[in-house]
PDB file of C-alpha atoms in Angstrom:
ATOM      1  CA  UNK A   1      15.716  -2.306  -1.930  1.00 93.00           C
ATOM      2  CA  UNK A   2      13.378  -4.323  -4.143  1.00 97.00           C
ATOM      3  CA  UNK A   3       9.809  -3.001  -3.884  1.00 98.00           C
ATOM      4  CA  UNK A   4       6.512  -4.501  -5.063  1.00 98.00           C
ATOM      5  CA  UNK A   5       4.121  -1.516  -5.477  1.00 98.00           C
ATOM      6  CA  UNK A   6       0.403  -2.238  -5.838  1.00 98.00           C
ATOM      7  CA  UNK A   7      -2.148   0.158  -7.376  1.00 98.00           C
ATOM      8  CA  UNK A   8      -5.433   1.392  -5.865  1.00 98.00           C
ATOM      9  CA  UNK A   9      -8.923   0.495  -7.102  1.00 97.00           C
ATOM     10  CA  UNK A  10      -8.459   3.160  -9.788  1.00 98.00           C
ATOM     11  CA  UNK A  11      -6.085   0.719 -11.471  1.00 98.00           C
ATOM     12  CA  UNK A  12      -2.527   1.133 -12.733  1.00 98.00           C
ATOM     13  CA  UNK A  13      -2.674   4.870 -13.450  1.00 96.00           C
ATOM     14  CA  UNK A  14       0.084   7.399 -14.217  1.00 97.00           C
ATOM     15  CA  UNK A  15       0.416   8.363 -10.533  1.00 96.00           C
ATOM     16  CA  UNK A  16       1.520   4.809  -9.687  1.00 98.00           C
ATOM     17  CA  UNK A  17       4.153   4.863 -12.437  1.00 98.00           C
ATOM     18  CA  UNK A  18       5.309   8.313 -11.247  1.00 97.00           C
ATOM     19  CA  UNK A  19       5.624   6.992  -7.702  1.00 98.00           C
ATOM     20  CA  UNK A  20       7.656   3.981  -8.930  1.00 98.00           C
ATOM     21  CA  UNK A  21       9.891   6.339 -10.908  1.00 98.00           C
ATOM     22  CA  UNK A  22      10.412   8.491  -7.872  1.00 97.00           C
ATOM     23  CA  UNK A  23      11.462   5.426  -5.823  1.00 98.00           C
ATOM     24  CA  UNK A  24      13.714   4.231  -8.627  1.00 98.00           C
ATOM     25  CA  UNK A  25      15.387   7.657  -8.724  1.00 98.00           C
ATOM     26  CA  UNK A  26      16.102   7.164  -5.039  1.00 97.00           C
ATOM     27  CA  UNK A  27      17.999   3.960  -5.870  1.00 97.00           C
ATOM     28  CA  UNK A  28      15.317   1.274  -5.397  1.00 97.00           C
ATOM     29  CA  UNK A  29      14.118  -1.429  -7.785  1.00 97.00           C
ATOM     30  CA  UNK A  30      10.345  -1.197  -8.155  1.00 98.00           C
ATOM     31  CA  UNK A  31       7.833  -3.566  -9.768  1.00 98.00           C
ATOM     32  CA  UNK A  32       4.295  -2.337 -10.463  1.00 98.00           C
ATOM     33  CA  UNK A  33       2.028  -5.307 -11.220  1.00 98.00           C
ATOM     34  CA  UNK A  34      -1.308  -4.651 -12.886  1.00 98.00           C
ATOM     35  CA  UNK A  35      -3.880  -6.614 -10.874  1.00 98.00           C
ATOM     36  CA  UNK A  36      -6.696  -5.267 -13.042  1.00 98.00           C
ATOM     37  CA  UNK A  37      -5.095  -6.433 -16.302  1.00 97.00           C
ATOM     38  CA  UNK A  38      -5.162  -3.035 -18.036  1.00 96.00           C
ATOM     39  CA  UNK A  39      -8.443  -1.700 -16.681  1.00 97.00           C
ATOM     40  CA  UNK A  40      -8.498   1.735 -15.037  1.00 97.00           C
ATOM     41  CA  UNK A  41     -11.428   3.616 -13.569  1.00 97.00           C
ATOM     42  CA  UNK A  42     -12.546   7.229 -13.273  1.00 94.00           C
ATOM     43  CA  UNK A  43     -14.218   6.807  -9.884  1.00 94.00           C
ATOM     44  CA  UNK A  44     -13.461   4.897  -6.730  1.00 93.00           C
ATOM     45  CA  UNK A  45     -16.925   3.292  -6.939  1.00 95.00           C
ATOM     46  CA  UNK A  46     -16.272   1.892 -10.416  1.00 97.00           C
ATOM     47  CA  UNK A  47     -12.932   0.548  -9.268  1.00 96.00           C
ATOM     48  CA  UNK A  48     -14.406  -1.020  -6.139  1.00 96.00           C
ATOM     49  CA  UNK A  49     -17.121  -2.692  -8.211  1.00 97.00           C
ATOM     50  CA  UNK A  50     -14.442  -4.154 -10.505  1.00 97.00           C
ATOM     51  CA  UNK A  51     -12.370  -5.274  -7.512  1.00 97.00           C
ATOM     52  CA  UNK A  52     -15.376  -7.016  -6.047  1.00 97.00           C
ATOM     53  CA  UNK A  53     -16.254  -8.618  -9.379  1.00 97.00           C
ATOM     54  CA  UNK A  54     -12.754 -10.136  -9.614  1.00 97.00           C
ATOM     55  CA  UNK A  55     -12.814 -11.216  -5.985  1.00 96.00           C
ATOM     56  CA  UNK A  56     -10.323 -11.098  -3.128  1.00 93.00           C
ATOM     57  CA  UNK A  57      -8.908 -14.572  -3.661  1.00 96.00           C
ATOM     58  CA  UNK A  58      -8.208 -14.006  -7.346  1.00 97.00           C
ATOM     59  CA  UNK A  59      -6.587 -10.619  -6.706  1.00 97.00           C
ATOM     60  CA  UNK A  60      -4.334 -12.083  -4.002  1.00 97.00           C
ATOM     61  CA  UNK A  61      -3.411 -14.899  -6.370  1.00 98.00           C
ATOM     62  CA  UNK A  62      -2.425 -12.384  -9.025  1.00 98.00           C
ATOM     63  CA  UNK A  63      -0.380 -10.429  -6.478  1.00 98.00           C
ATOM     64  CA  UNK A  64       1.410 -13.566  -5.272  1.00 97.00           C
ATOM     65  CA  UNK A  65       2.210 -14.623  -8.850  1.00 97.00           C
ATOM     66  CA  UNK A  66       3.557 -11.176  -9.649  1.00 98.00           C
ATOM     67  CA  UNK A  67       5.708 -11.114  -6.456  1.00 97.00           C
ATOM     68  CA  UNK A  68       7.009 -14.665  -6.587  1.00 96.00           C
ATOM     69  CA  UNK A  69       9.904 -14.076  -9.005  1.00 96.00           C
ATOM     70  CA  UNK A  70      11.328 -11.342  -6.689  1.00 96.00           C
ATOM     71  CA  UNK A  71      10.509 -12.647  -3.218  1.00 93.00           C
ATOM     72  CA  UNK A  72      13.541 -14.896  -2.619  1.00 92.00           C
ATOM     73  CA  UNK A  73      15.743 -11.882  -1.890  1.00 88.00           C
ATOM     74  CA  UNK A  74      13.208 -10.181   0.384  1.00 95.00           C
ATOM     75  CA  UNK A  75      10.696  -7.611  -0.793  1.00 97.00           C
ATOM     76  CA  UNK A  76       9.302  -4.425   0.588  1.00 98.00           C
ATOM     77  CA  UNK A  77       5.584  -4.633  -0.147  1.00 98.00           C
ATOM     78  CA  UNK A  78       3.892  -1.292  -0.802  1.00 98.00           C
ATOM     79  CA  UNK A  79       0.547  -0.126  -2.065  1.00 98.00           C
ATOM     80  CA  UNK A  80      -1.965   2.625  -2.513  1.00 98.00           C
ATOM     81  CA  UNK A  81      -5.282   2.259  -0.667  1.00 97.00           C
ATOM     82  CA  UNK A  82      -6.651  -1.121  -1.874  1.00 97.00           C
ATOM     83  CA  UNK A  83      -3.099  -1.890  -3.009  1.00 98.00           C
ATOM     84  CA  UNK A  84      -1.989  -1.313   0.543  1.00 98.00           C
ATOM     85  CA  UNK A  85      -4.341  -4.000   1.752  1.00 97.00           C
ATOM     86  CA  UNK A  86      -2.898  -6.388  -0.861  1.00 98.00           C
ATOM     87  CA  UNK A  87       0.639  -5.449   0.194  1.00 98.00           C
ATOM     88  CA  UNK A  88      -0.211  -6.027   3.843  1.00 98.00           C
ATOM     89  CA  UNK A  89      -1.626  -9.480   3.207  1.00 96.00           C
ATOM     90  CA  UNK A  90       1.486 -10.512   1.252  1.00 97.00           C
ATOM     91  CA  UNK A  91       4.000  -8.999   3.715  1.00 97.00           C
ATOM     92  CA  UNK A  92       2.325 -10.660   6.685  1.00 96.00           C
ATOM     93  CA  UNK A  93       2.553 -14.055   4.932  1.00 94.00           C
ATOM     94  CA  UNK A  94       6.112 -13.681   3.615  1.00 96.00           C
ATOM     95  CA  UNK A  95       8.787 -14.538   6.199  1.00 94.00           C
ATOM     96  CA  UNK A  96      11.402 -12.905   3.933  1.00 96.00           C
ATOM     97  CA  UNK A  97       9.542  -9.575   3.686  1.00 97.00           C
ATOM     98  CA  UNK A  98      11.892  -6.672   4.427  1.00 97.00           C
ATOM     99  CA  UNK A  99       9.186  -4.089   5.061  1.00 98.00           C
ATOM    100  CA  UNK A 100       5.669  -2.820   4.444  1.00 98.00           C
ATOM    101  CA  UNK A 101       4.855   0.651   3.132  1.00 98.00           C
ATOM    102  CA  UNK A 102       1.134   1.475   3.274  1.00 98.00           C
ATOM    103  CA  UNK A 103      -0.030   4.495   1.363  1.00 98.00           C
ATOM    104  CA  UNK A 104      -3.623   5.470   2.153  1.00 97.00           C
ATOM    105  CA  UNK A 105      -4.883   2.078   3.282  1.00 95.00           C
ATOM    106  CA  UNK A 106      -4.672  -0.934   5.581  1.00 97.00           C
ATOM    107  CA  UNK A 107      -6.309  -4.326   5.887  1.00 96.00           C
ATOM    108  CA  UNK A 108      -7.692  -6.502   8.620  1.00 94.00           C
ATOM    109  CA  UNK A 109      -5.332  -8.979  10.228  1.00 91.00           C
ATOM    110  CA  UNK A 110      -5.769 -12.656  10.799  1.00 87.00           C
ATOM    111  CA  UNK A 111      -6.113 -13.512  14.508  1.00 84.00           C
ATOM    112  CA  UNK A 112      -2.929 -15.600  14.383  1.00 87.00           C
ATOM    113  CA  UNK A 113      -0.900 -13.032  12.390  1.00 90.00           C
ATOM    114  CA  UNK A 114       2.719 -13.006  13.433  1.00 92.00           C
ATOM    115  CA  UNK A 115       5.845 -11.362  12.053  1.00 94.00           C
ATOM    116  CA  UNK A 116       9.350 -10.910  13.357  1.00 90.00           C
ATOM    117  CA  UNK A 117       9.706  -7.147  13.873  1.00 93.00           C
ATOM    118  CA  UNK A 118       8.546  -6.318  10.364  1.00 97.00           C
ATOM    119  CA  UNK A 119       9.099  -2.596   9.738  1.00 98.00           C
ATOM    120  CA  UNK A 120       5.778  -1.009   8.758  1.00 98.00           C
ATOM    121  CA  UNK A 121       5.092   2.580   7.783  1.00 98.00           C
ATOM    122  CA  UNK A 122       1.536   3.889   7.201  1.00 98.00           C
ATOM    123  CA  UNK A 123       0.723   7.223   5.561  1.00 98.00           C
ATOM    124  CA  UNK A 124      -2.899   8.234   5.994  1.00 98.00           C
ATOM    125  CA  UNK A 125      -5.166  11.264   5.547  1.00 97.00           C
ATOM    126  CA  UNK A 126      -6.730  12.641   8.725  1.00 97.00           C
ATOM    127  CA  UNK A 127      -9.591  12.157   8.666  1.00 96.00           C
ATOM    128  CA  UNK A 128      -9.896   9.438   6.039  1.00 96.00           C
ATOM    129  CA  UNK A 129     -13.390   8.168   5.154  1.00 93.00           C
ATOM    130  CA  UNK A 130     -12.034   4.726   4.310  1.00 95.00           C
ATOM    131  CA  UNK A 131      -9.838   4.436   7.449  1.00 95.00           C
ATOM    132  CA  UNK A 132     -11.755   5.850  10.465  1.00 96.00           C
ATOM    133  CA  UNK A 133      -9.877   6.599  13.694  1.00 95.00           C
ATOM    134  CA  UNK A 134     -11.374   3.619  15.581  1.00 96.00           C
ATOM    135  CA  UNK A 135     -10.317   1.282  12.798  1.00 95.00           C
ATOM    136  CA  UNK A 136      -6.791   2.723  12.705  1.00 96.00           C
ATOM    137  CA  UNK A 137      -6.382   2.411  16.469  1.00 96.00           C
ATOM    138  CA  UNK A 138      -7.466  -1.254  16.414  1.00 95.00           C
ATOM    139  CA  UNK A 139      -5.294  -1.942  13.352  1.00 97.00           C
ATOM    140  CA  UNK A 140      -2.268  -0.361  15.040  1.00 96.00           C
ATOM    141  CA  UNK A 141      -2.690  -2.400  18.202  1.00 95.00           C
ATOM    142  CA  UNK A 142      -3.179  -5.632  16.251  1.00 95.00           C
ATOM    143  CA  UNK A 143      -0.105  -4.966  14.118  1.00 97.00           C
ATOM    144  CA  UNK A 144       2.006  -4.379  17.209  1.00 95.00           C
ATOM    145  CA  UNK A 145       0.631  -7.517  18.836  1.00 95.00           C
ATOM    146  CA  UNK A 146       1.551  -9.456  15.661  1.00 96.00           C
ATOM    147  CA  UNK A 147       5.166  -8.274  16.105  1.00 96.00           C
ATOM    148  CA  UNK A 148       5.355  -5.436  13.576  1.00 97.00           C
ATOM    149  CA  UNK A 149       7.380  -2.275  14.207  1.00 97.00           C
ATOM    150  CA  UNK A 150       4.740   0.297  13.156  1.00 97.00           C
ATOM    151  CA  UNK A 151       5.035   4.022  12.366  1.00 97.00           C
ATOM    152  CA  UNK A 152       1.941   6.040  11.429  1.00 97.00           C
ATOM    153  CA  UNK A 153       2.115   9.376   9.666  1.00 98.00           C
ATOM    154  CA  UNK A 154      -1.142  11.301   9.326  1.00 97.00           C
ATOM    155  CA  UNK A 155      -1.835  14.263   7.052  1.00 98.00           C
ATOM    156  CA  UNK A 156      -4.558  16.586   8.465  1.00 97.00           C
ATOM    157  CA  UNK A 157      -6.950  17.925   5.810  1.00 95.00           C
ATOM    158  CA  UNK A 158      -5.602  15.809   2.969  1.00 96.00           C
ATOM    159  CA  UNK A 159      -7.917  13.720   0.836  1.00 95.00           C
ATOM    160  CA  UNK A 160      -7.826   9.922   0.797  1.00 96.00           C
ATOM    161  CA  UNK A 161      -5.503   9.462  -2.247  1.00 97.00           C
ATOM    162  CA  UNK A 162      -3.656  12.721  -1.767  1.00 98.00           C
ATOM    163  CA  UNK A 163      -0.575  11.588  -3.743  1.00 97.00           C
ATOM    164  CA  UNK A 164      -2.422  11.342  -7.094  1.00 97.00           C
ATOM    165  CA  UNK A 165      -2.290  14.640  -8.986  1.00 96.00           C
ATOM    166  CA  UNK A 166      -5.168  13.567 -11.270  1.00 95.00           C
ATOM    167  CA  UNK A 167      -7.652  13.283  -8.381  1.00 96.00           C
ATOM    168  CA  UNK A 168      -9.557  15.891  -6.364  1.00 95.00           C
ATOM    169  CA  UNK A 169      -7.910  14.408  -3.228  1.00 95.00           C
ATOM    170  CA  UNK A 170      -4.483  15.648  -4.354  1.00 97.00           C
ATOM    171  CA  UNK A 171      -2.487  17.671  -1.822  1.00 97.00           C
ATOM    172  CA  UNK A 172       0.930  18.638  -3.215  1.00 97.00           C
ATOM    173  CA  UNK A 173       2.415  19.607   0.146  1.00 98.00           C
ATOM    174  CA  UNK A 174       1.225  16.464   1.905  1.00 98.00           C
ATOM    175  CA  UNK A 175       2.352  14.306  -1.026  1.00 98.00           C
ATOM    176  CA  UNK A 176       5.847  15.809  -0.987  1.00 98.00           C
ATOM    177  CA  UNK A 177       6.137  15.250   2.758  1.00 98.00           C
ATOM    178  CA  UNK A 178       4.975  11.648   2.383  1.00 98.00           C
ATOM    179  CA  UNK A 179       7.600  10.860  -0.249  1.00 98.00           C
ATOM    180  CA  UNK A 180      10.413  12.372   1.837  1.00 98.00           C
ATOM    181  CA  UNK A 181       9.443  10.258   4.859  1.00 98.00           C
ATOM    182  CA  UNK A 182       8.760   7.092   2.783  1.00 98.00           C
ATOM    183  CA  UNK A 183      12.097   7.297   0.976  1.00 98.00           C
ATOM    184  CA  UNK A 184      13.846   7.715   4.332  1.00 98.00           C
ATOM    185  CA  UNK A 185      12.038   4.632   5.619  1.00 98.00           C
ATOM    186  CA  UNK A 186      13.037   2.588   2.555  1.00 98.00           C
ATOM    187  CA  UNK A 187      16.632   3.784   2.789  1.00 96.00           C
ATOM    188  CA  UNK A 188      16.762   2.590   6.380  1.00 96.00           C
ATOM    189  CA  UNK A 189      15.771  -1.013   5.584  1.00 96.00           C
TER     190      UNK A 189
END
């Protein structure tokens, strides 16, 4: 499977490369575009400020340009937190998308969003301060209405970005479980 993996607002940090290497070891081809052009951040607030400074349209343009050379054969779009929202926007707009793997984040959907049984897997902390239960319920229902085949895996007590060993959110047990389930999902596509 060819996977386009987008980073969080922390930028393209070692945890993203480690995740890509893990997926490659499982037999997948993985691209990790740098939407922040080399910038990384020590706090989520700094990263969010940089994201907002660049702007949504510019970030989506960068993501589309990074994905374009690989999209003809069908991509699985994946991303961490903010990167998940980028991945979701691209997957919902790409009729050749093979799947959507959301790690720690989602995005709003357009009212006319429509896909043809797109396989979607979401991994989320429970609770997650960036993805409250009401939001997730509404997101799930809208994704189903759009035609996606959605699975949600929640991790009680884990922090928001629980797969990044350099962050306080890190939860080794939850991260290991996530990767087992995610690799199974990718292998099934």
